[in-house]
Short mmCIF file of C-alpha atoms and ligand atoms in Angstrom, two decimals:
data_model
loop_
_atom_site.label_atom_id
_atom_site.label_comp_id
_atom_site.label_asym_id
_atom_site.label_seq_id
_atom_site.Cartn_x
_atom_site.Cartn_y
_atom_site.Cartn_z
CA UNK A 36 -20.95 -9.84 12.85
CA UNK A 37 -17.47 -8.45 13.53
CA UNK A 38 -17.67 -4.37 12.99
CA UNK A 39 -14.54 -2.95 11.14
CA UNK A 40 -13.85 0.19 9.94
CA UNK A 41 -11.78 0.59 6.84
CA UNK A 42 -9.97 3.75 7.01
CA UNK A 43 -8.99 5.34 3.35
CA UNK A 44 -11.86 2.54 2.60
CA UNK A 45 -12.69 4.74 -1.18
CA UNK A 46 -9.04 3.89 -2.25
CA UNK A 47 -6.94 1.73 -3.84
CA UNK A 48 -6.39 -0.40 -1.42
CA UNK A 49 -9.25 -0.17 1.25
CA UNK A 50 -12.01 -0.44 -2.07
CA UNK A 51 -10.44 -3.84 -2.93
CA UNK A 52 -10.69 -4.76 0.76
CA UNK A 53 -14.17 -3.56 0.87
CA UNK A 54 -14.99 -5.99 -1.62
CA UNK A 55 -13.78 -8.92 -0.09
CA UNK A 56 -14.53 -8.25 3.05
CA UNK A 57 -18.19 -6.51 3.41
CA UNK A 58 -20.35 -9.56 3.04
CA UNK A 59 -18.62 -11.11 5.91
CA UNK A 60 -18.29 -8.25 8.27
CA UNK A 61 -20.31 -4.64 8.63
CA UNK A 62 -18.32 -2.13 7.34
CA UNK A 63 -17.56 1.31 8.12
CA UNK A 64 -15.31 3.36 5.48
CA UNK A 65 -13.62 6.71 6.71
CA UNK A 66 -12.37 8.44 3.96
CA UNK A 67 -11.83 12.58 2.96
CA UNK A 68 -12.40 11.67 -0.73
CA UNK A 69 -9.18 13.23 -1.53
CA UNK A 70 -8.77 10.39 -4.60
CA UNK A 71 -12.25 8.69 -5.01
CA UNK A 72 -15.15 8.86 -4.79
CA UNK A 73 -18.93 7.11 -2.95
CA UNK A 74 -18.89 4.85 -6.19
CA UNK A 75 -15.45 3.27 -5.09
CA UNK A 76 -17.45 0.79 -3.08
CA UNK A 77 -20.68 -0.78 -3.02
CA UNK A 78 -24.07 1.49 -2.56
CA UNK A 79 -24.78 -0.50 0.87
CA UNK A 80 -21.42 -0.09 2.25
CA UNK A 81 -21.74 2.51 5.29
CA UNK A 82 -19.31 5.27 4.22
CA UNK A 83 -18.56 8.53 6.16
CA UNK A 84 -16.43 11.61 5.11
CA UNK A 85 -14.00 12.66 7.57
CA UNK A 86 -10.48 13.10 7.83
CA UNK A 87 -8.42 10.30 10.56
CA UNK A 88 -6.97 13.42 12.05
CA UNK A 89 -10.87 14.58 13.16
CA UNK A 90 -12.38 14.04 16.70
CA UNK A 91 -14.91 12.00 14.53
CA UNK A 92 -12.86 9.30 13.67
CA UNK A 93 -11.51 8.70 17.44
CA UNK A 94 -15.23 8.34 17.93
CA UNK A 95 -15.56 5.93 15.13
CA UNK A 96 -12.68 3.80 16.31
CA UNK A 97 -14.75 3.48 19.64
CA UNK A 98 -17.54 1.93 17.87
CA UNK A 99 -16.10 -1.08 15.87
CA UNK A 100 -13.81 -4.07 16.84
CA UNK A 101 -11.04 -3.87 14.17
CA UNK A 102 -9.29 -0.96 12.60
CA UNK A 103 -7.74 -1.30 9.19
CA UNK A 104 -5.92 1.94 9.00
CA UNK A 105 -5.39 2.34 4.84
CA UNK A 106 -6.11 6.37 4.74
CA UNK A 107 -2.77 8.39 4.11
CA UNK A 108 -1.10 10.51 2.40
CA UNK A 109 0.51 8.46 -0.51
CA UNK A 110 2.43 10.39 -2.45
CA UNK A 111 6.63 11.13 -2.53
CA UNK A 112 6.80 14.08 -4.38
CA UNK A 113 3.57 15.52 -2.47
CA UNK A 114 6.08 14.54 1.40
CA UNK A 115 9.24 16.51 -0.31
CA UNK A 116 7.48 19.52 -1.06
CA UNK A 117 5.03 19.70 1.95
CA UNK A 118 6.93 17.50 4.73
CA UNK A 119 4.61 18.56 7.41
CA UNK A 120 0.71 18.21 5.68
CA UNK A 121 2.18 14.66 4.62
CA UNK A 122 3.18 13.86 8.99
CA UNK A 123 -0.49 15.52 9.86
CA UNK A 124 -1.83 13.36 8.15
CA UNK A 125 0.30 9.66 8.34
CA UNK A 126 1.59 10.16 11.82
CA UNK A 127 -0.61 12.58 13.79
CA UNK A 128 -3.78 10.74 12.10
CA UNK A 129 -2.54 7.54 13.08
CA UNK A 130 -1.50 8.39 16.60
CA UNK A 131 -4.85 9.88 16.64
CA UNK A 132 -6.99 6.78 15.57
CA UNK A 133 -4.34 4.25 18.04
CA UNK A 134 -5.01 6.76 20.67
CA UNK A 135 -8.49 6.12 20.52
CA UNK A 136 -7.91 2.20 20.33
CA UNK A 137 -6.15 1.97 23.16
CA UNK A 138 -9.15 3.37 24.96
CA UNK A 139 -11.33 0.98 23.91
CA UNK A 140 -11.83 -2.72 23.04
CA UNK A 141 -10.21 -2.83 19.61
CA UNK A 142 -9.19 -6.62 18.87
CA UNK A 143 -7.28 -5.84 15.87
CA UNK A 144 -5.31 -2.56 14.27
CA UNK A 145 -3.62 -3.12 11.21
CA UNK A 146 -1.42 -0.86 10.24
CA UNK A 147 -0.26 -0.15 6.46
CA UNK A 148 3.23 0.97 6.07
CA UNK A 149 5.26 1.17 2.88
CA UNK A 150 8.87 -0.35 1.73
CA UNK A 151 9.80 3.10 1.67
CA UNK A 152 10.99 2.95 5.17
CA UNK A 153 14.24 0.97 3.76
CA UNK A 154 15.38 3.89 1.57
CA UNK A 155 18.25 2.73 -0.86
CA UNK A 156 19.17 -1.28 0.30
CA UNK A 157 22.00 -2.26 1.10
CA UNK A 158 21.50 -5.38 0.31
CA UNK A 159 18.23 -7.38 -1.64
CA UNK A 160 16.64 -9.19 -0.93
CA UNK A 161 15.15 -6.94 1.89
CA UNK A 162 14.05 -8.71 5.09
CA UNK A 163 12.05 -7.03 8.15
CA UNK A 164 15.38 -6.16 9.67
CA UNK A 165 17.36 -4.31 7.01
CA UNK A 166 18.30 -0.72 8.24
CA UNK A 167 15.37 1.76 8.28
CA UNK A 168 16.93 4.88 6.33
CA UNK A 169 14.02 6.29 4.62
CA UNK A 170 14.77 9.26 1.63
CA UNK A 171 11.72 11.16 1.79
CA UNK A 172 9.48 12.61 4.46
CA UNK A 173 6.81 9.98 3.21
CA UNK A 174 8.93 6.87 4.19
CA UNK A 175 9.79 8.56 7.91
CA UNK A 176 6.08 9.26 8.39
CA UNK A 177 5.28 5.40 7.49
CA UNK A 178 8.27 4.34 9.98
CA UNK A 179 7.00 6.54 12.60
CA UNK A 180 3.56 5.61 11.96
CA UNK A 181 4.90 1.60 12.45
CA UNK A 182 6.83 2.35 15.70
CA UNK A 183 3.86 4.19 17.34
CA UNK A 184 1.77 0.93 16.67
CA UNK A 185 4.35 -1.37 17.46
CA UNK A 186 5.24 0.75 20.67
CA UNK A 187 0.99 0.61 21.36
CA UNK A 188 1.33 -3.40 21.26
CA UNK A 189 4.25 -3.09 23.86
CA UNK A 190 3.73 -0.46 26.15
CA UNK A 191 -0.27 -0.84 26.09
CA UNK A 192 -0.83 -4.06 24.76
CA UNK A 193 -2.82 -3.53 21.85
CA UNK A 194 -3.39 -6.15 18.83
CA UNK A 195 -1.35 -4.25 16.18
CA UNK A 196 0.36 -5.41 13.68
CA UNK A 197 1.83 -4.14 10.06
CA UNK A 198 2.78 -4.75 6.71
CA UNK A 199 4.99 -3.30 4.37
CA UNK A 200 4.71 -2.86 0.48
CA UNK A 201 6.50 -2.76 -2.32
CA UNK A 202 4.95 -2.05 -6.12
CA UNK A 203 1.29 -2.33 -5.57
CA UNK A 204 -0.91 -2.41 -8.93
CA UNK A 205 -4.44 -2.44 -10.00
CA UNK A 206 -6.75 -1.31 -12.60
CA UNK A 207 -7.95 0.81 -10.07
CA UNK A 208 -4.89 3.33 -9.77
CA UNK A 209 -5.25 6.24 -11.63
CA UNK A 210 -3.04 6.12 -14.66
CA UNK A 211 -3.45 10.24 -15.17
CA UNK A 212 -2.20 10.70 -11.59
CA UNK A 213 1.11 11.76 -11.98
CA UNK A 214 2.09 10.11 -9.14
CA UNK A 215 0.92 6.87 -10.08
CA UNK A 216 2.68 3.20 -10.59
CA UNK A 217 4.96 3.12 -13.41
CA UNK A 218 2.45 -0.36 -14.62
CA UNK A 219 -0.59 2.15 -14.67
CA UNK A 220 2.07 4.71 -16.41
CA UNK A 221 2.99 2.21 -18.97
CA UNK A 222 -0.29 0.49 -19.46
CA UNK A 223 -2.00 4.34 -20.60
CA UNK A 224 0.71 4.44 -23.13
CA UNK A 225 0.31 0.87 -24.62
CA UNK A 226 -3.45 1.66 -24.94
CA UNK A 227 -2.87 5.09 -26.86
CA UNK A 228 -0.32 3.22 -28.91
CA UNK A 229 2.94 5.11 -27.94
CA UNK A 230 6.01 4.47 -26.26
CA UNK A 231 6.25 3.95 -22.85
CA UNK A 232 8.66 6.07 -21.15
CA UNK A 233 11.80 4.45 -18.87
CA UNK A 234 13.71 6.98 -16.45
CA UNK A 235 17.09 5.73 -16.40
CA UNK A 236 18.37 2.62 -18.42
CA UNK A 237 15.66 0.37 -17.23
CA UNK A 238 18.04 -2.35 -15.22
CA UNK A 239 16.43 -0.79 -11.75
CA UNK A 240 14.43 -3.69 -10.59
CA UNK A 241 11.03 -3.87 -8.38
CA UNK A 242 8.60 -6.34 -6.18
CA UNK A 243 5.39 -5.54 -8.13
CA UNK A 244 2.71 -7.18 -5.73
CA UNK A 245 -1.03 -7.04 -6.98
CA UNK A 246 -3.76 -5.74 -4.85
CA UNK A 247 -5.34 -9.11 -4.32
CA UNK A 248 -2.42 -10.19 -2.68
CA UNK A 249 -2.19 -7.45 -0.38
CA UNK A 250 -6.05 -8.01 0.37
CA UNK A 251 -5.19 -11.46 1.10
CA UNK A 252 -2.06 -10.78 3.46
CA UNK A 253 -4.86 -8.51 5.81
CA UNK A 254 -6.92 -11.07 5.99
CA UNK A 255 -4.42 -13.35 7.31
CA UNK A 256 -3.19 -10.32 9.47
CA UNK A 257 -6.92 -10.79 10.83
CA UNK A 258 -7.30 -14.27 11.20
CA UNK A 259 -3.90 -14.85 13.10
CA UNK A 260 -3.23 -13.58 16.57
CA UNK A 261 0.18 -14.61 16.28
CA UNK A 262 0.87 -11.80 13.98
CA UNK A 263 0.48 -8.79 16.32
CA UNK A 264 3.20 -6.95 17.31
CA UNK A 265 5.11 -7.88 14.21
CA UNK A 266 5.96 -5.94 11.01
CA UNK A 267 5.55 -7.84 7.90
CA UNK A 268 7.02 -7.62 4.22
CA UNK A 269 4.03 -7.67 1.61
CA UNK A 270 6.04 -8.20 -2.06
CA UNK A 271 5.94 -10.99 -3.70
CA UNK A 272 9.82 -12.10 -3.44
CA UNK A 273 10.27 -11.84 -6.76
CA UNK A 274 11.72 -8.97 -8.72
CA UNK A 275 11.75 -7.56 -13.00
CA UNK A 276 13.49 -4.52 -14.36
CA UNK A 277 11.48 -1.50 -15.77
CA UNK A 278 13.12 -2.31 -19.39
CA UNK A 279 11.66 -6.34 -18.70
CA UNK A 280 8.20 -4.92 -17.44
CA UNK A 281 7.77 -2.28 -20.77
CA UNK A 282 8.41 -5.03 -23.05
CA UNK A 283 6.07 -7.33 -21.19
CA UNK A 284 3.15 -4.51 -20.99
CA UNK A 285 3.41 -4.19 -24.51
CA UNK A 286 3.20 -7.76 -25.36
CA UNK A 287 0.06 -8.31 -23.44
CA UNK A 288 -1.56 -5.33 -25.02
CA UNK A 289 -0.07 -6.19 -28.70
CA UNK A 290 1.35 -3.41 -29.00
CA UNK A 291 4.67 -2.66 -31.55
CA UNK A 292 6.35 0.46 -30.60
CA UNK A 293 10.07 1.68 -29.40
CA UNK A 294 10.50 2.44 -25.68
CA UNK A 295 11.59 5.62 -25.13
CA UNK A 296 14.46 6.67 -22.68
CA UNK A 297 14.72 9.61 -20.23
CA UNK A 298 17.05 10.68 -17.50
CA UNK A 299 16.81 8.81 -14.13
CA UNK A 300 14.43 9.75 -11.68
CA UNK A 301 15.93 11.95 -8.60
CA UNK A 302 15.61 9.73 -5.35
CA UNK A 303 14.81 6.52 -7.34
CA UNK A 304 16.26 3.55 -5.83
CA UNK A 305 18.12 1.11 -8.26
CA UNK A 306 17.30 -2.66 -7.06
CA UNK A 307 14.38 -3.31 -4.92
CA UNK A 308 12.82 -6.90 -3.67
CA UNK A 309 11.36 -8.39 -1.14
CA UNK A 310 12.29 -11.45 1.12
CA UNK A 311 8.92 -12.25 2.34
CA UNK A 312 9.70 -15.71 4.62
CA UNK A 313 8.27 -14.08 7.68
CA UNK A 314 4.97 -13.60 6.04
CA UNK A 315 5.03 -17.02 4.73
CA UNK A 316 6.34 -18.68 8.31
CA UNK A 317 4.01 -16.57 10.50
CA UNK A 318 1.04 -16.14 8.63
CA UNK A 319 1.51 -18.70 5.65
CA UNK A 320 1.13 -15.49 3.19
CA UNK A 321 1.50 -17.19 -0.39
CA UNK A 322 1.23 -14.71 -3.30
CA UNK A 323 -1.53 -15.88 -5.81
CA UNK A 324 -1.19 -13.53 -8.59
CA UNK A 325 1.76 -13.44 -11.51
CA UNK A 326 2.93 -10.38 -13.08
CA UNK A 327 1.40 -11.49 -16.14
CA UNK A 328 -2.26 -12.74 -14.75
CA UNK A 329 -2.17 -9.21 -13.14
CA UNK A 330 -1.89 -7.27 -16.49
CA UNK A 331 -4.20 -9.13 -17.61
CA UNK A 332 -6.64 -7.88 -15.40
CA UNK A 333 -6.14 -4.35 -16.96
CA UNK A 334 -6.91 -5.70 -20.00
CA UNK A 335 -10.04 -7.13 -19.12
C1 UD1 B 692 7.04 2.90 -5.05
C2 UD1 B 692 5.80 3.55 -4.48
C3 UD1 B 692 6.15 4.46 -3.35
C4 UD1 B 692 6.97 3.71 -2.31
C5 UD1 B 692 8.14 2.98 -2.95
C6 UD1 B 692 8.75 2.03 -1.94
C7 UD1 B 692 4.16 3.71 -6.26
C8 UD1 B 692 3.48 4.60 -7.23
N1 UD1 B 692 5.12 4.29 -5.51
O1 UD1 B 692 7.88 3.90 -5.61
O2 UD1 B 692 4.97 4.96 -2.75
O3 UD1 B 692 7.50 4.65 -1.43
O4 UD1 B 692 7.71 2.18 -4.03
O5 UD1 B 692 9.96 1.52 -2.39
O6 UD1 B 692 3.84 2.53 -6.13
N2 UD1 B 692 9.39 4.59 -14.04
C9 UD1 B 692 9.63 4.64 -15.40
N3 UD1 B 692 8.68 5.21 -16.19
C10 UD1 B 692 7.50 5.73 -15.70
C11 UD1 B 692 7.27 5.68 -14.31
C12 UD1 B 692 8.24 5.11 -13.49
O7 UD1 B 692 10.66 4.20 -15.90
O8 UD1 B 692 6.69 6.21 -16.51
C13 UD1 B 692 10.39 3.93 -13.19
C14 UD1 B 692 10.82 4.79 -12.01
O9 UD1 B 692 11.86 5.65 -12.40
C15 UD1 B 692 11.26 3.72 -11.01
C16 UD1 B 692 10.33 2.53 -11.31
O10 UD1 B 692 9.81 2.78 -12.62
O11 UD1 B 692 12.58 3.34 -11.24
C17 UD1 B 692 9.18 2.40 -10.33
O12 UD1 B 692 8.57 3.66 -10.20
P1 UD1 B 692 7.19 3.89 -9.43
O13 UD1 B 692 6.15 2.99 -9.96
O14 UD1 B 692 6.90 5.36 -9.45
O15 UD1 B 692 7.44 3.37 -7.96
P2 UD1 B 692 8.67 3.60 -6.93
O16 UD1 B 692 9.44 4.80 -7.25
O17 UD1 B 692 9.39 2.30 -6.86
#
C-alpha cells in the first residue's frame, strides 16, 4: 500500500482527503491542531501533532512515498498583520518538508497554492499564466511556496506539482471563524433567520469550487505523471456575484429576509474566475458538484 502523509490532514481540506483516500492508502496526518481537532478524521487514521516547520516532519517526509502538503497558514487578515509568522509557516515549512523530499524517494509532492497569487486580474477569466501580483503577504507566501516546488522539479527533479484555488466551501469550514467563506458566512445567517450581510454592492463575482472537487483534482494530480512540474487552476470556470449567491442561500434554506449592505471590503478583488482548460487537457479535471448540490450539502 502506497504510504502518504497528509500534511494539515485535521483541516478543511486534508479531512475531506482523508476520507477518500485512507482506505486505499496508509495514512499519516501532520497537523499542529491550530483549527481542528483528532475527531476531524477517522479514529484509525495515524495522526501526529507537529508543526511542518519541525525536524519531525523532515523525518516524516522520509518515511512515506507521497507528500500532500495542505498545512498552512490560511488566513489574509492573519498575513497583513503578522507577515512573517504567516512566511514561517507557508514558505519556510514548505521549503522545509521539499528539502527533506529531495533527499529521499518521494514519488509525488503536491503542493496547495491559492488564487491569491493573481492579486486583482487584469483580465477573467484567469489562466495559469496571468501576471502573479499578489496583495497580501498570504498570496506571496503561496507564490513562493509554488516556485520553490516548481524550482525542486527543475533543478532536482522531483515529482511536484500544484494547484491553485479559488472559493473553496464545505460544511466543514467554520462559519464563527471570522475569517471564513462568505457561503459559511451567509449560510449561519440564513439558519438564525437574519440577513446576510454583502460588503460592497454585491456585483463582485467568484469561482466557488466545492471540496469534493478539489479532492478529486489531487487525486488526478496523483494518478498522472504528466502533471508534475505544472501549476494547475482548481475553480470550477464558472463564476456568481455575492448579491446572486445571498439570494440563492436563502432560497435553499427558505428563508424570507432583506440582505443587508455594508461598505466594501479593503483589498477585496471585484471579478474573479477561473479558466480551468489546463486541468481539463492535462489531467481531464471535470468539476462534479453545482453551486446548488453543494448548499445542499449544508443543509443536510
Ligand atoms: C478567497 C479566500 C482567500 C484567497 C482568495 C483568492 C476564503 C475564505 N478566502 O478570498 O484565502 O486568498 O479567495 O482569491 O475562501 N463577503 C460578503 N459578506 C460576507 C463575507 C464576504 O459580502 O459576510 C464578500 C467579500 O467582500 C468578497 C466575497 O464575498 O467580495 C468573497 O469573500 P470571501 O469568501 O472572504 O473570499 P475572498 O475574499 O474571495
Amino acid at each position: 500500500m502506497q504510504k502518504i502523509l497528509i500534511t494539515g490532514g485535521l483541516g478543511q481540506v486534508g479531512s475531506y482527503l482523508v476520507d477518500a483516500l485512507h482506505e486505499k492508502a496508509k495514512i499519516t496526518v501532520l497537523d499542529n491542531y491550530s483549527s481542528t481537532t483528532r475527531e476531524a478524521v477517522p479514529p484509525e487514521v495515524n495522526v501526529i501533532k507537529g508543526d511542518v516547520k519541525d525536524r519531525m516532519a523532515a523525518d516524516l517526509v522520509n518515511q512515506n512515498d507521497v507528500v500532500i502538503h495542505t498545512a498552512a497558514q490560511i488566513s489574509v487578515t492573519a498575513s497583513m498583520k503578522d507577515p512573517l509568522f504567516d512566511a514561517q509557516n507557508n514558505v519556510f515549512g514548505t521549503l522545509n518538508l521539499l528539502e527533506a523530499a529531495r533527499r529521499s524517494s518521494i514519488s509525488k509532492f503536491i503542493y496547495i497554492s491559492s488564487a491569491a497569487v493573481y492579486g486583482d486580474p487584469i483580465n477573467v477569466p484567469i489562466t495559469e499564466s496571468h501576471p502573479q501580483d499578489p496583495l497580501s503577504p498570504y498570496g506571496a507566501s503561496k507564490l513562493s511556496g509554488e516556485k520553490y516546488c516548481m524550482m525542486y522539479n527543475k533543478a532536482f527533479g522531483l515529482p511536484s506539482c500544484c494547484i491553485r484555488p479559488f472559493n473553496i466551501y464545505s460544511p466543514r469550514q467554520d462559519p464563527g471563524n471570522p475569517y471564513s467563506g462568505v457561503i459559511s458566512r451567509f449560510i449561519e445567517k440564513a439558519r438564525a433567520g437574519q440577513s446576510p450581510v454583502i460588503f460592497g454592492d454585491g456585483t463582485q463575482t467568484r469561482d466557488f469550487i466545492s471540496v469534493h472537487d478539489i479532492v478529486d483534482i489531487i487525486q488526478l494530480l496523483l494518478e498522472k505523471e504528466d502533471a508534475n512540474g505544472h501549476v494547475f487552476n482548481a475553480g470550477t470556470g464558472n463564476s456568481i456575484t455575492v448579491s446572486e449567491l445571498a439570494n440563492m442561500v436563502l432560497e435553499t434554506f427558505d428563508v424570507d429576509v432583506p440582505v443587508r449592505y455594508m461598505p466594501e471590503r479593503p483589498g477585496d478583488i471585484k471579478y474573479s474566475c477561473s479558466d480551468i482548460s489546463k486541468a481539463r487537457k492535462i489531467l481531464g479535471f471535470e468539476p462534479k458538484v453545482s453551486l446548488r448540490e453543494g448548499l445542499m450539502e449544508f443543509a443536510e
